[in-house]
Amino acid sequence: MTLPARGPSSSWLSSPALPRWLGAGVGLLLAVGAAVTGGAPGAGERTLYDFTASRLLPPLPPAPDLVLVEVDDRALAMLGERWPLSRATWAKAFQALAASRPKAVVVDILFDAPEPRDALDLGEDVLERLRASGLADTPAGASLAQELEARLYAQDGDARLTEALSSVGTVILGSVALADEPGGLPVPGDPLSPVPLKADALRLAAKGLSTNMAPLRLAAWGSGTLNVLLDADGVIRRYPYAVRVDGKAWPSLALATALRLWPERAEALLRVAAIDDGSPLMRLPAPEWLPRVSLADVLAAGPSSVGLDRVLREKTVFVGVTATGLHGQSTLPGQLAVPGVEIHAFAMDNLRTGRVLRAMGPARLVGLVETALVLGVLLWRRGRARSLGAVVGLAAGLLVAHTAFVGWLLAVPGWVVPLVPAVVGVVLVTLAETVERTEDLQRQRGALKRLFGRFPREAPPPRRAAQDAGAPPADGEAGTSRARPGDPRS
């Protein structure tokens, strides 16, 4: 007896379920990759996140206690100076601000080097020689020495700026973290001091710090870094509240300001600043969120200006550059060319209100579990669907539920969960199911054709044979004639 020949041996690789599992695996792998590389939004989700953050999420409400004093085009035209402004001009500006008694003055400018002192050194040398010669003991010489000393003091912009900062008393200066240079680290007691955050977990790291001149630092109330984080596409989505330098966490301008203004809330502020490795995603403000005052108005108003006093008194004043071409090209989602001083302002407002967005920690875990759950439900329920349309309807329902859940997490608790991985997985699984069911249908049709092909149809009897058997010809059939009245054959 001859045994029937065996068909090709089946394996897991040739299983029709393999494409479905591969599709689900791709979606889950994308979710894992987003979690490992720092959380959502991933590379394929940034445009979607930008649209959501700038168009769908409610913007930050205006902050009545924050004011921006800007060095705009009108201020430069009135002063008749090019950037950078002289230290004497800055001294006048801070003296005018001190007269309005703000709560704090936050400066998005770095004074890391003294002004040229050639003329001052020459004048001081002349004054010293005048006194050494004994001419200063005469009435004319004493008057000349006094006038020369007053002019030297008026021309020493660094000294006047130091005095102006001391007169304000609550100035927060900026510093810059250096990625390629070691720089110099502040000594203990400096206004720029590290904060108790886990430095090794911080997203932003640098080799050194570029700080302000020592006299200005000692006259300031505090100091913080001015650095921001740029994604690969040049858009700023996260704000670094601290930077790691020499194994320590140095605060940003926003964090340093908040800690100075609300020391009783230091623990809560540091807890918010530590979210997402010290660089949480930002909630964006509405247009014209921050009231603006030109530096030209501050210098022209005078110390007795009631209007300026009303705008600045007991406010947190941010000072920075907004003139065309001078403030860089920092880009926020849905916005272009945002001055850095505004980014620090609403980052501080995010911090004090806790309105930052979280993509790591519990949000990362929820994203992984939710993606796996969506794909698992699709793989489980698709086998019970009797038609391809039912499978497509199931996939569409899961996508709607997934999008609604991700949107709710973003709007209510502020958790940014990946959207694209689950969508990719659902689409791939649905396509694999479509291909498999289409091939099954084609195989069934082919089997039916082969089955019915084994039983030939019974051919109808020939026309002549039917007539010989006595069957009457069909009415109107070719070759027959109908009897007419009077026909002898009828």
Short mmCIF file of N, CA, C and O in Angstrom, two decimals, residues 64-65 67 97 99-103 303 305 307-317:
data_model
loop_
_atom_site.label_atom_id
_atom_site.label_comp_id
_atom_site.label_asym_id
_atom_site.label_seq_id
_atom_site.Cartn_x
_atom_site.Cartn_y
_atom_site.Cartn_z
N PRO A 64 -0.97 88.66 36.36
CA PRO A 64 -1.00 90.10 36.65
C PRO A 64 0.21 90.60 37.42
O PRO A 64 0.44 91.81 37.47
N ASP A 65 1.00 89.70 38.02
CA ASP A 65 2.13 90.15 38.83
C ASP A 65 3.46 90.09 38.08
O ASP A 65 4.52 90.28 38.69
N VAL A 67 5.76 91.48 34.66
CA VAL A 67 5.89 92.56 33.68
C VAL A 67 7.21 92.36 32.94
O VAL A 67 8.21 91.95 33.54
N LEU A 97 14.25 101.65 37.80
CA LEU A 97 13.46 100.53 38.30
C LEU A 97 13.43 100.52 39.82
O LEU A 97 12.39 100.20 40.42
N ALA A 99 13.38 102.99 41.77
CA ALA A 99 12.45 104.01 42.25
C ALA A 99 11.02 103.51 42.26
O ALA A 99 10.19 104.00 43.04
N SER A 100 10.68 102.51 41.40
CA SER A 100 9.32 101.96 41.35
C SER A 100 9.11 100.82 42.33
O SER A 100 7.99 100.31 42.44
N ARG A 101 10.16 100.41 43.01
CA ARG A 101 10.09 99.38 44.05
C ARG A 101 9.40 98.10 43.59
O ARG A 101 8.36 97.71 44.11
N PRO A 102 9.96 97.42 42.59
CA PRO A 102 9.40 96.12 42.18
C PRO A 102 9.74 95.04 43.21
O PRO A 102 10.64 95.19 44.05
N LYS A 103 9.01 93.93 43.13
CA LYS A 103 9.29 92.82 44.03
C LYS A 103 10.61 92.17 43.68
O LYS A 103 11.38 91.76 44.58
N PRO A 303 11.61 109.37 38.16
CA PRO A 303 11.25 108.68 39.40
C PRO A 303 9.88 109.04 39.95
O PRO A 303 9.35 108.32 40.77
N SER A 305 7.06 109.32 38.16
CA SER A 305 6.00 108.95 37.23
C SER A 305 4.99 108.04 37.93
O SER A 305 5.33 106.95 38.41
N GLY A 307 2.27 106.65 36.47
CA GLY A 307 1.90 105.53 35.60
C GLY A 307 2.90 104.41 35.67
O GLY A 307 2.53 103.23 35.77
N LEU A 308 4.20 104.73 35.61
CA LEU A 308 5.22 103.69 35.67
C LEU A 308 5.23 103.02 37.04
O LEU A 308 5.40 101.81 37.15
N ASP A 309 5.03 103.81 38.09
CA ASP A 309 4.99 103.25 39.43
C ASP A 309 3.84 102.26 39.58
O ASP A 309 3.97 101.22 40.22
N ARG A 310 2.71 102.58 38.97
CA ARG A 310 1.55 101.69 39.06
C ARG A 310 1.79 100.39 38.31
O ARG A 310 1.32 99.32 38.73
N VAL A 311 2.52 100.44 37.22
CA VAL A 311 2.78 99.24 36.42
C VAL A 311 3.82 98.34 37.07
O VAL A 311 3.71 97.11 37.00
N LEU A 312 4.82 98.91 37.74
CA LEU A 312 5.96 98.13 38.20
C LEU A 312 5.98 97.84 39.70
O LEU A 312 6.66 96.91 40.12
N ARG A 313 5.25 98.59 40.49
CA ARG A 313 5.34 98.42 41.93
C ARG A 313 4.87 97.03 42.36
O ARG A 313 3.81 96.56 41.97
N GLU A 314 5.69 96.37 43.19
CA GLU A 314 5.40 95.04 43.74
C GLU A 314 5.18 93.99 42.64
O GLU A 314 4.52 92.98 42.87
N LYS A 315 5.76 94.21 41.47
CA LYS A 315 5.68 93.23 40.40
C LYS A 315 7.04 92.54 40.22
O LYS A 315 8.08 93.08 40.60
N THR A 316 7.01 91.36 39.64
CA THR A 316 8.24 90.69 39.23
C THR A 316 8.56 91.12 37.81
O THR A 316 7.83 90.81 36.87
N VAL A 317 9.63 91.89 37.66
CA VAL A 317 9.97 92.53 36.39
C VAL A 317 11.05 91.72 35.70
O VAL A 317 12.14 91.50 36.26
#
